[in-house]
Coordinates of C-alpha atoms and ligand atoms in Angstrom, one line a residue:
X1 CA 11.9 -79.3 -13.7
X2 CA 14.5 -76.4 -12.7
X3 CA 14.5 -73.1 -11.5
X4 CA 14.1 -70.4 -13.9
X5 CA 14.8 -68.2 -10.4
X6 CA 16.6 -68.5 -7.5
X7 CA 15.2 -67.0 -4.3
X8 CA 17.5 -67.2 -0.5
X9 CA 16.9 -64.5 1.7
X10 CA 19.6 -63.7 4.5
X11 CA 19.8 -63.1 9.0
X12 CA 19.5 -59.4 7.4
X13 CA 16.9 -59.5 5.2
X14 CA 18.4 -59.5 1.8
X15 CA 16.7 -61.5 -1.3
X16 CA 18.6 -62.7 -3.5
X17 CA 16.7 -63.3 -6.9
X18 CA 19.4 -65.2 -9.4
X19 CA 17.9 -65.4 -13.1
X20 CA 18.9 -69.1 -13.2
X21 CA 18.4 -70.5 -16.8
X22 CA 22.5 -69.6 -18.6
X23 CA 22.3 -72.1 -21.2
X24 CA 19.7 -69.3 -22.7
X25 CA 21.4 -67.0 -22.1
X26 CA 19.3 -65.9 -18.6
X27 CA 16.8 -64.1 -21.5
X28 CA 13.4 -63.0 -20.1
X29 CA 10.7 -66.2 -21.0
X30 CA 7.4 -65.8 -20.4
X31 CA 7.6 -68.3 -18.1
X32 CA 10.8 -66.2 -16.2
X33 CA 8.8 -63.0 -16.5
X34 CA 6.3 -65.0 -14.2
X35 CA 8.6 -66.1 -12.1
X36 CA 9.9 -62.5 -11.5
X37 CA 6.4 -61.2 -11.1
X38 CA 5.6 -64.1 -9.3
X39 CA 8.9 -63.5 -6.3
X40 CA 8.2 -59.9 -6.7
X41 CA 4.1 -60.7 -5.7
X42 CA 5.0 -62.4 -2.8
X43 CA 8.0 -60.1 -1.7
X44 CA 6.1 -57.6 -1.0
X45 CA 4.3 -59.0 1.7
X46 CA 7.1 -60.3 2.9
X47 CA 8.3 -58.3 6.3
X48 CA 11.3 -60.0 6.1
X49 CA 12.7 -59.2 3.2
X50 CA 13.9 -55.1 3.9
X51 CA 16.7 -55.4 0.0
X52 CA 16.2 -57.0 -2.8
X53 CA 19.0 -57.8 -4.6
X54 CA 18.5 -59.5 -8.7
X55 CA 21.5 -61.4 -9.6
X56 CA 21.8 -64.1 -12.6
X57 CA 24.0 -67.3 -12.9
X58 CA 26.9 -68.2 -15.7
X59 CA 28.4 -65.1 -17.9
X60 CA 25.1 -63.6 -18.9
X61 CA 23.5 -61.0 -16.6
X62 CA 20.5 -61.0 -19.5
X63 CA 20.0 -61.2 -23.5
X64 CA 16.3 -59.7 -23.1
X65 CA 13.2 -61.5 -24.6
X66 CA 13.7 -64.5 -25.4
X67 CA 14.8 -64.9 -29.4
X68 CA 14.1 -68.3 -29.5
X69 CA 10.3 -69.0 -28.0
X70 CA 9.2 -65.7 -29.9
X71 CA 10.5 -66.3 -33.7
X72 CA 8.1 -69.8 -32.1
X73 CA 5.3 -67.8 -31.9
X74 CA 6.1 -65.2 -35.0
X75 CA 1.8 -65.4 -36.3
X76 CA 1.0 -64.6 -32.9
X77 CA 0.3 -61.4 -31.9
X78 CA -1.5 -61.7 -29.4
X79 CA 1.7 -63.8 -27.7
X80 CA 3.6 -60.9 -28.8
X81 CA 1.8 -58.6 -27.1
X82 CA 1.1 -60.3 -23.8
X83 CA 4.3 -60.9 -23.6
X84 CA 6.1 -57.4 -23.8
X85 CA 3.0 -56.1 -21.7
X86 CA 3.8 -58.6 -18.2
X87 CA 7.1 -57.2 -19.0
X88 CA 6.3 -54.6 -19.3
X89 CA 4.4 -55.4 -15.6
X90 CA 6.9 -57.0 -14.0
X91 CA 9.1 -54.0 -14.1
X92 CA 6.6 -51.8 -13.2
X93 CA 6.7 -54.1 -9.8
X94 CA 10.0 -53.6 -9.6
X95 CA 9.9 -49.8 -9.6
X96 CA 6.3 -50.0 -7.3
X97 CA 8.1 -52.1 -5.1
X98 CA 8.5 -50.6 -1.3
X99 CA 11.9 -52.3 -0.7
X100 CA 14.8 -51.2 -2.5
X101 CA 16.1 -53.7 -5.4
X102 CA 19.8 -53.5 -6.3
X103 CA 20.8 -55.1 -10.1
X104 CA 23.8 -57.3 -9.0
X105 CA 26.1 -57.3 -13.1
X106 CA 28.6 -59.9 -14.0
X107 CA 28.2 -60.2 -17.7
X108 CA 26.2 -58.3 -20.6
X109 CA 23.3 -57.5 -20.3
X110 CA 20.6 -56.8 -23.2
X111 CA 18.0 -55.3 -24.9
X112 CA 15.0 -56.0 -22.1
X113 CA 17.6 -56.3 -19.3
X114 CA 19.1 -53.6 -19.8
X115 CA 15.7 -52.4 -18.8
X116 CA 15.7 -54.0 -15.5
X117 CA 19.1 -52.8 -14.6
X118 CA 17.8 -49.0 -15.7
X119 CA 14.5 -50.2 -13.6
X120 CA 16.2 -51.0 -11.0
X121 CA 16.8 -48.5 -7.8
X122 CA 20.7 -48.7 -7.8
X123 CA 23.3 -51.2 -9.6
X124 CA 26.3 -52.6 -10.0
X125 CA 28.8 -53.8 -11.8
X126 CA 31.3 -55.9 -12.8
X127 CA 34.2 -54.0 -14.6
X128 CA 33.8 -56.5 -17.0
X129 CA 30.1 -55.9 -17.7
X130 CA 28.4 -54.6 -20.8
X131 CA 25.5 -53.7 -22.1
X132 CA 23.1 -52.5 -24.7
X133 CA 20.0 -52.4 -26.4
X134 CA 20.7 -54.2 -29.7
X135 CA 16.6 -55.0 -31.4
X136 CA 18.0 -52.5 -33.7
X137 CA 20.6 -55.2 -35.1
X138 CA 17.6 -57.4 -35.5
X139 CA 15.0 -55.0 -37.1
X140 CA 13.2 -54.7 -33.3
X141 CA 13.9 -51.4 -31.7
X142 CA 13.3 -52.0 -28.6
X143 CA 10.6 -50.2 -27.7
X144 CA 9.5 -51.6 -23.9
X145 CA 13.5 -50.8 -22.7
X146 CA 13.2 -47.4 -24.4
X147 CA 10.8 -45.5 -20.6
X148 CA 13.2 -47.2 -18.4
X149 CA 16.5 -46.3 -20.5
X150 CA 15.7 -43.0 -21.0
X151 CA 14.8 -42.0 -17.7
X152 CA 17.8 -43.1 -16.5
X153 CA 20.2 -41.8 -18.2
X154 CA 20.4 -38.4 -21.2
X155 CA 17.8 -38.2 -23.8
X156 CA 20.9 -38.3 -26.6
X157 CA 22.8 -41.7 -24.6
X158 CA 19.8 -43.7 -24.3
X159 CA 19.4 -42.4 -28.3
X160 CA 22.2 -43.7 -28.9
X161 CA 22.0 -47.1 -27.3
X162 CA 18.7 -47.8 -29.1
X163 CA 20.3 -45.6 -32.4
X164 CA 23.4 -47.6 -32.7
X165 CA 22.6 -51.0 -30.9
X166 CA 26.2 -50.9 -29.8
X167 CA 27.8 -52.6 -27.1
X168 CA 28.8 -50.0 -24.4
X169 CA 31.7 -50.9 -21.5
X170 CA 30.5 -51.3 -18.2
X171 CA 32.4 -47.4 -17.2
X172 CA 30.1 -45.8 -19.8
X173 CA 27.5 -46.9 -18.5
X174 CA 28.3 -45.7 -15.0
X175 CA 29.2 -42.5 -16.7
X176 CA 26.1 -42.1 -18.5
X177 CA 23.4 -43.2 -15.1
X178 CA 22.7 -46.3 -16.0
X179 CA 24.7 -48.2 -13.3
X180 CA 26.2 -46.6 -9.7
X181 CA 29.2 -48.4 -9.7
X182 CA 31.8 -50.1 -11.9
X183 CA 34.2 -52.4 -9.6
X184 CA 36.7 -55.5 -9.9
X185 CA 35.1 -58.7 -10.6
X186 CA 36.6 -60.0 -7.2
X187 CA 35.0 -57.1 -4.8
X188 CA 31.3 -57.4 -7.0
X189 CA 30.0 -58.9 -3.8
X190 CA 31.1 -57.5 -1.3
X191 CA 29.7 -53.9 -3.3
X192 CA 26.2 -55.1 -4.2
X193 CA 26.1 -56.9 -0.2
X194 CA 27.6 -54.4 1.6
X195 CA 25.0 -51.3 -0.6
X196 CA 22.4 -53.2 0.5
X197 CA 23.6 -54.2 4.3
X198 CA 23.0 -50.4 4.8
X199 CA 20.4 -50.3 3.5
X200 CA 18.9 -53.0 5.4
X201 CA 20.2 -51.1 8.5
X202 CA 17.7 -47.9 8.2
X203 CA 14.4 -48.0 9.1
X204 CA 11.9 -49.8 6.8
X205 CA 9.4 -47.7 7.0
X206 CA 11.7 -44.4 6.3
X207 CA 13.1 -46.6 3.1
X208 CA 9.2 -46.9 1.9
X209 CA 8.0 -43.6 1.7
X210 CA 11.4 -42.7 0.9
X211 CA 11.2 -44.9 -2.3
X212 CA 7.6 -44.0 -3.2
X213 CA 7.7 -40.5 -3.3
X214 CA 11.2 -40.9 -5.6
X215 CA 9.7 -42.0 -8.4
X216 CA 5.9 -40.0 -7.7
X217 CA 7.7 -36.7 -8.0
X218 CA 9.7 -38.2 -10.6
X219 CA 6.6 -37.6 -12.4
X220 CA 5.7 -34.1 -11.3
X221 CA 5.7 -30.3 -12.8
X222 CA 8.5 -28.3 -10.2
X223 CA 5.7 -26.7 -7.9
X224 CA 3.3 -30.2 -7.1
X225 CA 6.6 -31.2 -7.1
X226 CA 7.4 -29.0 -4.1
X227 CA 4.2 -29.2 -2.6
X228 CA 3.6 -32.6 -2.8
X229 CA 7.3 -34.0 -1.0
X230 CA 6.6 -30.9 2.1
X231 CA 3.9 -33.3 2.1
X232 CA 5.6 -36.5 2.5
X233 CA 8.2 -35.3 5.6
X234 CA 5.5 -33.8 7.5
X235 CA 3.7 -37.3 6.8
X236 CA 7.1 -39.2 7.2
X237 CA 7.4 -37.3 10.5
X238 CA 3.7 -38.7 12.1
X239 CA 6.0 -41.7 12.5
X240 CA 7.5 -43.0 15.2
X241 CA 10.8 -44.2 13.6
X242 CA 11.8 -40.4 12.4
X243 CA 10.3 -39.0 16.2
X244 CA 12.3 -41.9 17.3
X245 CA 15.6 -41.4 14.7
X246 CA 15.2 -37.2 16.0
X247 CA 15.5 -37.9 19.3
X248 CA 17.9 -40.7 19.5
X249 CA 20.3 -38.6 17.4
X250 CA 19.7 -35.4 20.2
X251 CA 20.6 -38.2 22.8
X252 CA 23.6 -39.8 21.5
X253 CA 22.0 -43.2 20.8
X254 CA 21.1 -45.5 18.5
X255 CA 17.9 -45.1 17.5
X256 CA 15.5 -48.6 17.6
X257 CA 13.1 -48.5 14.3
X258 CA 9.8 -50.4 14.5
X259 CA 9.4 -50.1 11.0
X260 CA 6.6 -48.0 11.2
Ligands
LIG1 C1 12.0 -54.6 -27.4 C2 13.0 -55.9 -26.1 C3 13.8 -56.7 -27.5 C4 14.5 -57.7 -26.7 O1 14.3 -57.9 -26.2 S1 15.2 -58.1 -28.1 C5 16.3 -59.6 -27.9 C6 17.4 -58.9 -27.4 N1 18.8 -59.2 -27.6 C7 19.7 -59.9 -27.8 O2 19.4 -59.6 -29.4 C8 21.1 -60.7 -27.0 C9 21.4 -61.9 -28.3 N2 22.0 -62.5 -27.8 C10 23.4 -62.2 -27.6 O3 23.5 -60.6 -28.5 C11 24.2 -62.9 -26.9 O4 23.2 -63.9 -26.8 C12 25.0 -62.2 -25.8 C13 25.7 -61.3 -26.1 C14 24.7 -61.8 -25.1 C15 25.7 -63.9 -25.2 O5 26.7 -63.9 -26.1 P1 27.3 -65.2 -26.2 O6 27.7 -65.8 -24.6 O7 28.4 -65.7 -26.5 O8 26.5 -66.1 -26.4 P2 25.8 -67.0 -27.8 O9 27.2 -68.1 -28.4 O10 25.3 -66.0 -28.1 O11 24.2 -68.0 -27.2 C16 24.3 -68.5 -26.5 C17 23.6 -69.0 -26.4 O12 22.5 -69.0 -26.0 C18 21.3 -68.5 -27.1 N3 20.8 -66.8 -26.9 C19 21.5 -66.0 -27.2 N4 20.7 -64.7 -26.9 C20 19.0 -65.0 -26.5 C21 18.1 -64.5 -26.6 N5 17.2 -63.4 -26.3 N6 16.7 -65.4 -26.5 C22 17.1 -66.9 -26.5 N7 18.6 -67.4 -26.9 C23 19.2 -67.1 -26.5 C24 21.6 -68.1 -28.0 O13 20.7 -68.6 -29.5 C25 23.0 -70.2 -28.2 O14 21.5 -70.3 -28.0 P3 22.4 -72.1 -28.8 O15 23.3 -73.2 -28.0 O16 20.7 -73.0 -29.4 O17 23.3 -71.7 -30.2

């Protein structure tokens, strides 16, 4: 059977997950979501992985949910609810994974595909990439993607995308904060993997503390967030890598991480 998702880890600990069903425009069928979810579960325990890149084969990054699968199950509320809940779970796995996740976007990302990009910690797009939450055009408001979208871009930009369903350019996606960088197609891999390598060189323990704290403090009222992050800093200093990092800086030498 064809692999829906390919997984490769390089020598510096960058694991690339490639959505590999271009003939279905890499849409998030139940089985694609399961493949993604199971890989993320494995990666959470895989000490060889320091950074994850989500990429896709073909000219469409991801066309959202698999509309053919949904059409074949139009009468089954249970199937639909399970599908959308599975999708929500997988998106939360991306956010909760204690390793950074970068979306490498070539081509179009629509609906749940746009949600996947928004759920990643970082995103780099080639200049011809385009983004949309077009559910509204087919009578299916993009309700689950609204969670990640509204937490990444401003409320009005999210509403504009959700209500108009229109495609936006990569340049516009960068302007509104949906992606970090837009680069020429020839520079896409250099930019994505350059970013991933830079992060892979940091202490994994520090990055893990930081990613978790970043999302947790976002959900807190201001005073609570300041209290919480003060505790995170003090706790971070208990770690070998923070103590080593400070001493190495002051001794003018390269730190030796233990990832602890
Ligand atoms: C709450 C969240 C809701 C959702 O996620 S709902 C899904 C919303 N998604 C969409 O509305 C996107 C639908 N797809 C498109 O608009 C276009 O596609 C693209 C812009 C992504 C790409 O356009 P191009 O490259 O020209 O491909 P093509 O000719 O439209 O499609 C090629 C084949 O791929 C199938 N396909 C495209 N998107 C999906 C999909 N989302 N689910 C299942 N199949 C899809 C088509 O039907 C067709 O198939 P065949 O060759 O049999 O005619």
